[in-house]
XYZ file of C-alpha atoms in Angstrom:
652
model
C 4.501 -66.435 -75.450
C 5.471 -69.895 -76.639
C 5.214 -72.426 -73.763
C 7.292 -74.893 -75.810
C 10.362 -72.716 -75.275
C 12.426 -73.068 -72.098
C 12.131 -70.373 -69.415
C 14.588 -67.506 -69.815
C 16.054 -65.603 -66.871
C 14.770 -61.987 -66.665
C 18.289 -60.551 -66.811
C 18.966 -62.367 -70.096
C 15.925 -60.872 -71.822
C 16.743 -57.416 -70.498
C 20.354 -57.655 -71.697
C 19.467 -58.805 -75.196
C 16.777 -56.146 -75.698
C 19.038 -53.383 -74.346
C 21.703 -54.337 -76.912
C 19.355 -53.763 -79.866
C 19.607 -50.650 -81.972
C 16.621 -48.238 -81.975
C 15.669 -49.472 -85.438
C 15.586 -53.110 -84.332
C 13.651 -52.259 -81.169
C 10.826 -50.943 -83.331
C 10.675 -54.331 -85.072
C 10.949 -56.421 -81.902
C 7.236 -57.078 -81.378
C 6.878 -58.345 -84.942
C 9.919 -60.546 -84.403
C 8.436 -61.963 -81.198
C 5.203 -62.868 -82.991
C 7.167 -64.618 -85.732
C 9.401 -66.614 -83.389
C 6.495 -67.562 -81.115
C 4.705 -69.190 -84.037
C 7.634 -71.259 -85.277
C 7.948 -74.990 -84.447
C 10.515 -76.075 -81.875
C 12.612 -79.212 -81.490
C 14.105 -80.251 -78.159
C 17.244 -82.373 -78.039
C 18.467 -82.816 -74.493
C 19.386 -79.403 -73.101
C 19.083 -77.674 -76.475
C 15.904 -76.272 -78.032
C 16.073 -75.400 -81.723
C 13.817 -73.005 -83.636
C 13.752 -72.799 -87.427
C 13.137 -69.087 -88.028
C 13.194 -69.615 -91.790
C 14.862 -71.847 -94.350
C 18.277 -70.290 -93.774
C 18.195 -69.204 -90.119
C 18.069 -71.300 -86.999
C 18.070 -70.433 -83.319
C 19.431 -72.532 -80.483
C 18.549 -72.093 -76.790
C 20.939 -73.926 -74.466
C 19.560 -74.584 -71.010
C 21.091 -75.292 -67.624
C 18.743 -77.197 -65.314
C 15.939 -76.356 -67.730
C 16.530 -72.577 -67.769
C 18.385 -70.233 -70.127
C 20.654 -68.380 -67.725
C 22.963 -66.319 -69.961
C 22.746 -64.315 -73.164
C 25.445 -66.479 -74.739
C 23.144 -69.502 -74.350
C 20.896 -68.117 -77.118
C 22.654 -68.513 -80.467
C 21.527 -67.511 -83.929
C 22.817 -68.590 -87.331
C 21.995 -65.403 -89.251
C 24.629 -63.044 -90.679
C 23.933 -60.275 -88.143
C 24.419 -62.499 -85.096
C 25.101 -61.934 -82.270
C 23.657 -58.410 -82.699
C 20.548 -59.636 -84.485
C 16.868 -59.292 -83.658
C 16.267 -63.049 -83.472
C 18.009 -63.640 -80.121
C 16.047 -60.901 -78.345
C 12.818 -62.061 -79.982
C 13.360 -65.641 -78.807
C 14.029 -64.502 -75.244
C 10.934 -62.269 -75.312
C 8.745 -65.086 -76.677
C 9.801 -67.616 -74.030
C 8.297 -67.975 -70.546
C 9.998 -65.931 -67.839
C 12.017 -67.963 -65.361
C 11.198 -67.149 -61.789
C 13.770 -64.646 -60.509
C 14.153 -66.280 -57.124
C 14.550 -69.941 -58.011
C 15.741 -71.622 -61.186
C 13.535 -74.268 -62.679
C 14.870 -77.799 -62.826
C 13.851 -81.324 -63.564
C 15.738 -82.784 -60.618
C 14.003 -83.770 -57.384
C 13.934 -81.059 -54.713
C 16.527 -81.199 -51.959
C 15.082 -82.189 -48.596
C 13.442 -79.548 -46.456
C 15.024 -76.575 -48.161
C 13.285 -76.075 -51.462
C 10.424 -73.858 -52.299
C 7.984 -73.835 -55.140
C 8.692 -71.355 -57.915
C 6.577 -68.310 -57.277
C 5.271 -68.436 -60.830
C 3.763 -71.891 -60.385
C 0.491 -70.845 -58.860
C -3.066 -71.629 -59.979
C -5.070 -68.675 -58.594
C -4.422 -65.170 -57.255
C -5.985 -65.679 -53.869
C -3.973 -66.260 -50.680
C -4.010 -69.838 -49.442
C -3.661 -70.140 -45.716
C -2.259 -73.276 -44.162
C -1.359 -73.868 -40.561
C 0.256 -70.724 -39.241
C 1.525 -69.365 -42.532
C 0.261 -68.186 -45.886
C 0.869 -68.872 -49.504
C -0.596 -67.670 -52.743
C -2.212 -69.276 -55.724
C -2.816 -67.761 -59.107
C -4.986 -68.682 -61.958
C -2.424 -67.432 -64.393
C 0.847 -67.418 -62.703
C 0.606 -65.030 -59.897
C 3.439 -65.814 -57.297
C 3.414 -65.563 -53.552
C 2.865 -62.023 -52.418
C 5.533 -62.407 -49.790
C 8.063 -63.477 -52.376
C 8.420 -66.967 -50.950
C 8.465 -69.993 -53.174
C 5.484 -71.856 -51.884
C 2.249 -72.838 -53.722
C -0.063 -71.214 -54.820
C 1.053 -69.047 -54.729
C 2.876 -74.559 -52.142
C 4.335 -77.449 -54.034
C 7.685 -79.121 -54.232
C 9.512 -77.515 -56.997
C 12.387 -78.757 -58.988
C 15.632 -77.083 -58.033
C 19.334 -77.619 -58.236
C 20.913 -80.261 -56.026
C 21.174 -79.312 -52.388
C 24.446 -77.850 -51.217
C 26.467 -79.388 -48.436
C 25.071 -78.613 -44.990
C 26.499 -75.614 -43.213
C 26.756 -74.945 -39.496
C 23.635 -73.430 -37.967
C 24.075 -69.823 -36.908
C 21.825 -67.184 -35.482
C 19.671 -65.567 -38.179
C 20.658 -62.055 -39.185
C 18.081 -59.494 -38.224
C 16.852 -57.227 -41.037
C 18.044 -53.655 -40.999
C 15.655 -51.050 -39.600
C 15.565 -49.154 -42.882
C 15.919 -49.961 -46.550
C 19.411 -49.806 -47.994
C 20.278 -47.233 -50.683
C 20.356 -50.060 -53.238
C 16.866 -51.170 -52.218
C 15.512 -47.633 -52.433
C 17.010 -47.232 -55.892
C 15.597 -50.597 -56.959
C 12.146 -49.595 -55.673
C 12.268 -46.341 -57.642
C 13.302 -48.187 -60.800
C 10.492 -50.718 -60.325
C 7.940 -47.950 -59.818
C 9.066 -46.123 -62.948
C 9.025 -49.269 -65.084
C 5.609 -50.361 -63.778
C 4.232 -46.841 -64.303
C 5.364 -46.958 -67.937
C 3.617 -50.312 -68.370
C 0.446 -48.882 -66.857
C 0.699 -45.829 -69.110
C 0.743 -48.083 -72.173
C -1.598 -50.801 -70.874
C -1.467 -54.418 -71.955
C -2.289 -53.386 -75.531
C 0.766 -51.140 -75.791
C 3.267 -52.805 -73.441
C 5.377 -54.592 -76.003
C 8.637 -56.467 -75.638
C 10.708 -53.320 -74.986
C 8.637 -52.193 -71.990
C 8.516 -55.772 -70.735
C 12.302 -55.972 -70.898
C 12.638 -52.761 -68.885
C 10.393 -54.212 -66.191
C 12.409 -57.438 -66.222
C 15.604 -55.416 -65.815
C 14.082 -53.682 -62.805
C 13.014 -57.062 -61.398
C 16.569 -58.371 -61.753
C 17.921 -55.274 -59.995
C 15.390 -55.723 -57.202
C 16.390 -59.350 -56.716
C 20.066 -58.420 -56.486
C 19.155 -55.708 -53.959
C 17.421 -58.246 -51.717
C 13.792 -57.637 -52.724
C 12.564 -61.071 -53.881
C 8.909 -60.281 -53.276
C 8.912 -57.257 -55.573
C 10.999 -59.086 -58.181
C 8.580 -62.013 -58.216
C 5.550 -59.767 -58.673
C 7.243 -57.846 -61.476
C 7.850 -61.126 -63.311
C 4.160 -61.934 -62.785
C 3.256 -58.667 -64.545
C 5.387 -59.593 -67.569
C 3.915 -63.101 -67.652
C 0.389 -61.673 -67.662
C 1.293 -59.125 -70.354
C 2.639 -61.843 -72.629
C -0.445 -63.961 -72.068
C -2.648 -60.982 -72.926
C -0.769 -60.033 -76.066
C -0.556 -63.661 -77.172
C -4.318 -64.234 -76.785
C -3.640 -67.004 -74.292
C -7.015 -68.499 -73.247
C -5.706 -68.768 -69.670
C -5.167 -65.001 -69.447
C -7.256 -63.129 -66.868
C -7.264 -59.345 -66.645
C -7.734 -59.590 -62.876
C -4.366 -61.340 -62.602
C -2.603 -58.528 -64.452
C -4.314 -55.921 -62.286
C -3.358 -57.740 -59.077
C 0.294 -58.150 -60.080
C 0.634 -54.564 -61.297
C -1.009 -53.257 -58.131
C 1.377 -55.284 -55.983
C 4.469 -53.994 -57.786
C 3.408 -50.345 -57.511
C 2.366 -50.757 -53.878
C 5.603 -52.488 -52.873
C 7.700 -49.882 -54.669
C 5.675 -47.111 -53.020
C 5.964 -48.458 -49.469
C 9.501 -49.869 -49.443
C 11.579 -46.659 -49.216
C 9.851 -45.458 -46.033
C 9.258 -48.842 -44.362
C 11.099 -49.888 -41.219
C 11.413 -52.892 -38.936
C 8.924 -55.760 -39.341
C 7.026 -53.957 -42.112
C 10.205 -53.684 -44.160
C 11.005 -57.375 -43.632
C 7.516 -58.272 -44.863
C 7.843 -56.055 -47.930
C 11.239 -57.494 -48.803
C 10.000 -61.071 -48.692
C 12.143 -64.188 -48.569
C 13.536 -66.537 -51.184
C 13.188 -69.785 -49.245
C 10.939 -70.922 -46.467
C 12.473 -72.471 -43.370
C 11.395 -75.935 -42.265
C 11.065 -76.623 -38.569
C 10.765 -80.005 -36.807
C 7.206 -80.925 -35.907
C 7.668 -84.359 -34.335
C 5.214 -87.118 -35.198
C 2.003 -86.415 -37.103
C -1.134 -88.436 -37.742
C -2.671 -86.999 -40.892
C -6.006 -87.612 -42.620
C -6.488 -86.982 -46.339
C -8.958 -84.234 -47.262
C -8.793 -83.703 -51.032
C -6.377 -83.148 -53.905
C -6.354 -80.401 -56.508
C -4.435 -80.035 -59.789
C -1.971 -77.260 -60.560
C -1.748 -75.904 -64.104
C -0.244 -72.492 -64.799
C 0.385 -70.360 -67.841
C 4.090 -70.294 -67.011
C 4.649 -73.968 -67.721
C 4.263 -75.620 -64.305
C 1.860 -78.433 -63.533
C 1.191 -81.052 -60.882
C -1.017 -81.643 -57.868
C -1.393 -80.663 -54.222
C -2.934 -82.967 -51.629
C -4.428 -81.418 -48.509
C -4.425 -83.253 -45.205
C -5.414 -82.410 -41.629
C -4.280 -83.604 -38.232
C -6.482 -84.423 -35.252
C -6.592 -80.765 -34.174
C -7.751 -79.499 -37.554
C -4.426 -78.016 -38.694
C -3.891 -78.282 -42.456
C -0.788 -79.708 -44.149
C 0.038 -80.058 -47.844
C 2.005 -82.549 -49.915
C 2.724 -81.398 -53.442
C 4.297 -82.426 -56.723
C 4.776 -79.529 -59.150
C 7.323 -79.351 -61.960
C 7.608 -77.975 -65.500
C 4.905 -79.524 -67.658
C 1.523 -79.058 -69.254
C -2.038 -80.282 -68.939
C -1.066 -83.946 -69.213
C 1.151 -83.627 -66.154
C -1.596 -81.865 -64.216
C -4.113 -84.599 -64.963
C -1.604 -87.398 -64.410
C 0.009 -86.066 -61.233
C -2.759 -87.573 -59.120
C -1.426 -91.031 -59.980
C 2.165 -90.172 -59.087
C 3.600 -91.453 -55.804
C 3.854 -88.984 -52.940
C 7.476 -88.096 -52.263
C 7.439 -88.362 -48.490
C 9.271 -91.031 -46.541
C 8.836 -94.608 -47.707
C 5.158 -94.385 -48.596
C 4.018 -95.560 -52.008
C 0.672 -93.748 -51.860
C -0.373 -91.709 -54.852
C -1.847 -88.252 -54.415
C -5.306 -89.577 -55.241
C -4.962 -92.348 -52.645
C -3.585 -90.007 -49.983
C -6.541 -87.650 -50.431
C -8.795 -90.474 -49.181
C -6.414 -92.353 -46.857
C -4.168 -91.316 -43.999
C -0.492 -90.913 -43.206
C 1.611 -91.498 -40.106
C 4.722 -89.292 -40.193
C 7.664 -89.322 -37.806
C 10.473 -86.774 -37.802
C 8.194 -84.394 -39.719
C 9.439 -80.994 -40.842
C 6.951 -78.289 -41.802
C 7.262 -74.914 -43.519
C 5.326 -71.839 -42.295
C 2.741 -72.508 -45.016
C 2.077 -76.032 -43.773
C 4.044 -77.793 -46.503
C 5.589 -81.071 -45.368
C 9.315 -81.473 -45.943
C 10.786 -84.603 -47.496
C 14.106 -84.738 -45.687
C 16.201 -87.845 -45.207
C 15.084 -88.135 -41.595
C 11.362 -88.094 -42.409
C 9.520 -91.419 -42.168
C 5.967 -91.862 -43.442
C 3.732 -94.899 -43.761
C 0.183 -95.377 -44.916
C -2.578 -95.221 -42.328
C -6.338 -95.428 -42.430
C -8.367 -92.433 -43.509
C -11.764 -91.201 -42.351
C -14.852 -89.838 -44.065
C -15.640 -86.141 -43.990
C -18.551 -86.790 -41.617
C -16.326 -88.640 -39.108
C -13.962 -87.265 -36.509
C -11.556 -85.559 -36.642
C -12.400 -84.129 -40.094
C -15.992 -83.401 -39.156
C -14.832 -80.603 -36.860
C -13.663 -78.618 -39.893
C -17.293 -78.314 -41.016
C -18.489 -77.586 -37.464
C -16.919 -74.104 -37.519
C -19.568 -71.468 -38.430
C -19.129 -70.093 -41.967
C -18.839 -66.499 -40.713
C -15.928 -67.479 -38.476
C -14.223 -69.312 -41.344
C -14.593 -66.279 -43.611
C -13.279 -63.938 -40.927
C -10.261 -66.213 -40.515
C -9.688 -66.276 -44.282
C -9.920 -62.501 -44.678
C -7.476 -61.868 -41.849
C -4.774 -64.097 -43.253
C -4.972 -67.569 -41.697
C -6.268 -69.685 -44.579
C -8.814 -69.249 -47.357
C -10.310 -72.741 -47.489
C -13.974 -72.964 -46.506
C -15.653 -76.166 -45.291
C -19.383 -75.780 -45.855
C -22.655 -77.739 -45.860
C -24.849 -76.530 -48.729
C -28.038 -77.296 -50.623
C -27.954 -76.687 -54.371
C -30.796 -74.449 -55.501
C -29.955 -73.237 -59.016
C -27.521 -71.389 -61.242
C -26.629 -67.765 -61.893
C -24.918 -66.140 -64.906
C -21.479 -64.596 -64.503
C -18.969 -63.070 -66.888
C -16.947 -66.317 -67.001
C -20.020 -68.554 -67.332
C -22.695 -69.929 -65.060
C -22.016 -70.656 -61.422
C -23.892 -72.763 -58.905
C -26.156 -71.101 -56.366
C -26.478 -72.873 -53.038
C -28.133 -72.282 -49.696
C -25.504 -72.197 -46.945
C -27.213 -71.686 -43.619
C -29.584 -69.100 -45.062
C -26.949 -67.389 -47.243
C -27.219 -67.504 -51.025
C -23.726 -68.704 -51.929
C -22.270 -68.680 -55.442
C -19.887 -71.544 -56.255
C -17.714 -71.086 -59.342
C -15.254 -73.366 -61.136
C -11.744 -73.201 -59.685
C -10.066 -73.532 -63.110
C -11.328 -72.895 -66.643
C -8.772 -74.949 -68.569
C -10.685 -77.489 -70.689
C -8.119 -80.184 -69.872
C -9.338 -80.170 -66.274
C -12.857 -81.330 -65.386
C -13.793 -78.377 -63.146
C -16.241 -76.734 -65.533
C -17.775 -80.003 -66.735
C -18.350 -81.210 -63.179
C -19.926 -77.898 -62.248
C -22.319 -78.191 -65.176
C -23.410 -81.657 -64.051
C -23.882 -80.550 -60.449
C -26.154 -77.766 -61.691
C -28.702 -80.434 -62.643
C -28.717 -81.868 -59.095
C -30.963 -79.194 -57.630
C -32.023 -79.867 -54.117
C -28.969 -82.068 -53.377
C -27.365 -81.580 -49.953
C -23.581 -81.590 -50.242
C -20.572 -81.127 -48.016
C -18.045 -79.020 -49.951
C -14.529 -77.604 -49.765
C -14.170 -74.233 -51.472
C -11.731 -71.334 -51.687
C -13.037 -67.920 -50.650
C -13.239 -65.221 -53.312
C -13.579 -61.744 -51.742
C -16.608 -60.186 -53.399
C -19.593 -58.020 -52.432
C -21.698 -61.201 -52.158
C -20.912 -64.684 -50.798
C -18.792 -66.396 -53.449
C -16.190 -69.189 -53.500
C -14.337 -71.478 -55.906
C -15.476 -75.094 -55.659
C -12.648 -77.609 -55.093
C -14.192 -80.832 -53.766
C -17.663 -82.135 -52.833
C -19.217 -85.137 -51.190
C -20.760 -87.532 -53.714
C -24.323 -86.465 -54.599
C -25.712 -89.959 -53.873
C -23.155 -91.308 -51.366
C -22.089 -88.842 -48.637
C -19.279 -91.165 -47.572
C -17.496 -90.710 -50.921
C -15.720 -87.507 -51.913
C -15.119 -86.079 -55.389
C -12.069 -83.957 -56.245
C -13.581 -81.733 -58.918
C -10.241 -80.998 -60.601
C -9.203 -84.655 -60.891
C -12.355 -86.816 -60.837
C -15.089 -86.727 -63.451
C -18.720 -87.030 -62.472
C -21.122 -88.965 -64.663
C -24.818 -88.425 -65.206
C -25.468 -91.681 -63.342
C -23.795 -90.209 -60.242
C -26.533 -87.614 -59.859
C -29.763 -88.096 -57.940
C -33.086 -88.036 -59.732
C -34.787 -84.750 -58.845
C -38.541 -84.897 -58.115
C -40.367 -83.563 -61.139
C -43.079 -81.902 -59.093
C -40.706 -79.835 -56.983
C -40.111 -76.267 -58.081
C -36.680 -74.965 -57.196
C -36.171 -71.197 -57.052
C -33.434 -69.606 -59.091
C -30.776 -67.200 -57.926
C -32.188 -64.115 -56.237
C -31.414 -60.661 -57.502
C -28.547 -59.026 -55.649
C -28.580 -55.354 -54.633
C -24.894 -54.508 -54.701
C -22.954 -51.372 -53.918
C -21.646 -50.101 -57.289
C -17.988 -50.899 -56.606
C -17.801 -52.140 -60.185
C -17.897 -48.535 -61.414
C -14.444 -47.930 -59.963
C -13.126 -51.436 -60.604
C -14.093 -51.182 -64.269
C -11.940 -48.068 -64.692
C -9.036 -49.750 -62.918
C -9.260 -52.723 -65.271
C -9.702 -50.538 -68.345
C -6.510 -48.655 -67.543
C -4.522 -51.875 -67.072
C -5.811 -53.238 -70.377
C -5.703 -50.149 -72.585
C -3.464 -47.702 -70.748
C -4.015 -44.120 -69.706
C -5.486 -43.076 -73.046
C -8.684 -45.109 -72.602
C -9.588 -42.998 -69.566
C -8.623 -39.717 -71.246
C -11.465 -39.667 -73.786
C -13.808 -36.711 -73.334
C -17.206 -37.302 -71.813
C -19.134 -37.027 -68.586
C -17.016 -37.830 -65.549
C -19.549 -37.012 -62.897
C -22.278 -39.667 -63.220
C -20.269 -42.615 -61.875
C -18.758 -40.573 -59.054
C -22.182 -39.282 -58.029
C -23.585 -42.810 -57.969
C -20.733 -43.978 -55.744
C -21.383 -41.120 -53.331
C -25.105 -41.877 -53.197
C -24.241 -45.354 -51.909
C -21.995 -43.980 -49.179
C -18.756 -44.541 -51.092
C -17.522 -40.965 -51.028
C -13.847 -41.907 -51.030
C -14.444 -44.112 -54.057
C -16.029 -41.181 -55.870
C -13.028 -38.972 -55.125
C -10.585 -41.656 -56.230
C -12.484 -42.119 -59.492
C -12.467 -38.374 -60.145
C -8.721 -38.144 -59.499
C -8.027 -41.187 -61.700
C -9.925 -39.685 -64.618
C -8.337 -36.274 -64.093
C -4.843 -37.767 -63.972
C -5.565 -39.558 -67.234
C -6.971 -36.548 -69.088
C -4.939 -33.590 -67.777
C -2.006 -32.755 -70.054
C 0.118 -29.648 -69.470
C 1.241 -27.452 -72.347
C 4.433 -25.543 -72.972
C 4.476 -21.744 -73.562
C 3.765 -22.366 -77.249
C 0.634 -24.397 -76.526
C 2.149 -27.781 -77.379
C 1.166 -30.799 -75.291
C 3.843 -31.992 -72.895
C 4.316 -35.670 -71.950
C 1.744 -36.984 -69.489
C 2.625 -37.226 -65.806
C 2.983 -41.002 -65.545
C 3.788 -40.745 -61.833
C 0.531 -38.973 -61.013
C -1.502 -41.429 -63.072
C 0.217 -44.397 -61.429
C -0.499 -43.014 -57.948
C -4.138 -42.357 -58.807
C -4.554 -45.831 -60.289
C -2.854 -47.467 -57.311
C -5.137 -45.658 -54.877
C -8.212 -46.827 -56.780
C -6.924 -50.400 -57.115
C -6.071 -50.796 -53.428
C -9.351 -49.186 -52.407
C -11.447 -51.607 -54.458
C -9.522 -54.586 -53.071
C -10.023 -53.527 -49.458
C -13.646 -52.575 -50.083
C -14.248 -56.012 -51.569
C -12.918 -57.532 -48.348
C -15.185 -55.316 -46.246
C -18.247 -56.088 -48.365
C -17.372 -59.791 -48.368
C -17.245 -59.788 -44.573
C -20.572 -57.966 -44.430
C -22.184 -60.417 -46.872
C -21.102 -63.419 -44.779
C -21.818 -61.733 -41.462
C -18.160 -62.083 -40.512
C -15.917 -59.837 -38.475
C -13.078 -58.189 -40.352
C -10.072 -57.460 -38.145
C -7.077 -55.452 -39.271
C -8.496 -53.779 -42.376
C -5.425 -52.363 -44.052
C -7.040 -49.264 -45.485
C -5.909 -47.904 -48.821
C -4.239 -45.022 -50.494
C -6.348 -41.900 -50.630
C -6.406 -39.219 -53.335
C -3.357 -39.354 -55.536
C -2.115 -35.940 -54.429
C -1.043 -37.645 -51.188
C -2.646 -35.018 -48.911
C -4.469 -37.556 -46.773
C -4.996 -41.262 -46.315
C -8.606 -42.372 -46.621
C -10.014 -45.636 -45.329
C -12.992 -47.280 -47.011
C -16.296 -46.183 -45.485
C -18.631 -48.666 -43.858
C -20.540 -50.755 -46.421
C -23.784 -49.157 -47.478
C -27.078 -50.803 -46.663
C -27.564 -51.748 -50.301
C -24.250 -53.602 -50.222
C -25.527 -55.851 -47.450
């Protein structure tokens, strides 16, 4: 994927790939690699690519997005039936299917952030609603345009106001078009899973994009958004994008298969939730007195960047003010100095994170995002330190209660008092280990992009062993207490706060540790072997069914899971491996095509099980109560539905 190219609508890519001849389809992946490596020149709404000395491509955009096949023009002799147009569309970022990108300011109180503009895959809870963030472009799971997924997004100019009418209630059952769209999505996602990221080239991606476009037209924005997230992750994987994370691909693929599986039989409120919504409503909230908490940058693999500033009112409710638009690392690092677009205030995001705001005529979305309508007035007010009221009450809530609230869908921000005690190795690098009320808590960097100071700040904090800090972190469901570090109090001045994604610590900011004091390292953790199942789930997403079909012992991992009380996990692993390896034969002994449906069901059961088990083990590790555990799909034959067993003693 070439981030220098403008986003292309999913339907455009699907149309251009479908028009190729079988011979050209075989050459499409090579064409994508060639186009992605060519230099681009942008002149207004036109982006030009020099394919070679004699051939040039032009991508014409409308509000920053290529919205029709005719907008991609090629100068070669075979045009318009050439390979170059489809290759350019397949090499470009995917435009979000529910909201076109734009460089114009958002209309008041009606816009929503593109679902692709999200910095991390974990749900962010604000106020009474939820939103999702993704480290590599994972959109809101409910299909809403929030962000991180939450931030004002550029959109087309607002339409003229229309009379207010009673909202239409969703039908009790899915329409025939929605059922057909769900089946098409399931089939396309199953084919992607069959091939894995290594084998899911531009043709399979285009089929999934076609299914996403059909789902959007059928009124399924949530499924369409997640399908686009799968394609975005696939392109990042195949393009060796350093921002690519296998966990993001697994999460998006699991969501698509789960939505497609549940939609046809869903009714009432469950169906409305599975459908999702394109825009979030804004409701009046009167006058607000807000206090800045912290600000965090947004930088996604899909070409969106900016910042979100978190604030709280006197009762502890959280509100966000955001500025996210197409851009790269420079926009993410510079967004903190941009003025907040709310009322008449001239505060920057960095200033607001430490000051206050008095808002009248406020409008708020279900996720806690403040609207910027014409009737909203906002002026600067004084802020308070984290140790002063009313912000201090956020840290007064016991950690177990905060975790329980995060796991059950309210918000995933944690406000903790910790003492740094050491570091621990992880797959993505070292993380901090801190004592949080007797719990050994792991604090990892919230973003790995080198343009952002997260990792560098974490490395400096690792040398401040013994320092007592007040921190804001985002919960990561895991078998042991773990969170992503967003902001901390200054190591030598508790009245000063440091936004770890925007501010840079210096060695002089750190306290001098007593040389005679020995600080213990991270203790060994006795975990339930959930990784045995998760590893197979990730291997299948990366390499496809064939990587699980190799001969060998299939019993050792399942037996180990059962010994730790994870009998359902052992059965799911056995079914996943059997679905991968079993191939029927015709009467002449020839191998028939694999049952992609069975493998997809087995993989989905294992993926959902590990996610829910992580939540259960996370609650156990923090000593929190977990209400409303969703359960997960049982064995892929569909004979029964199995819930995760209680965490084993070793998991605690």
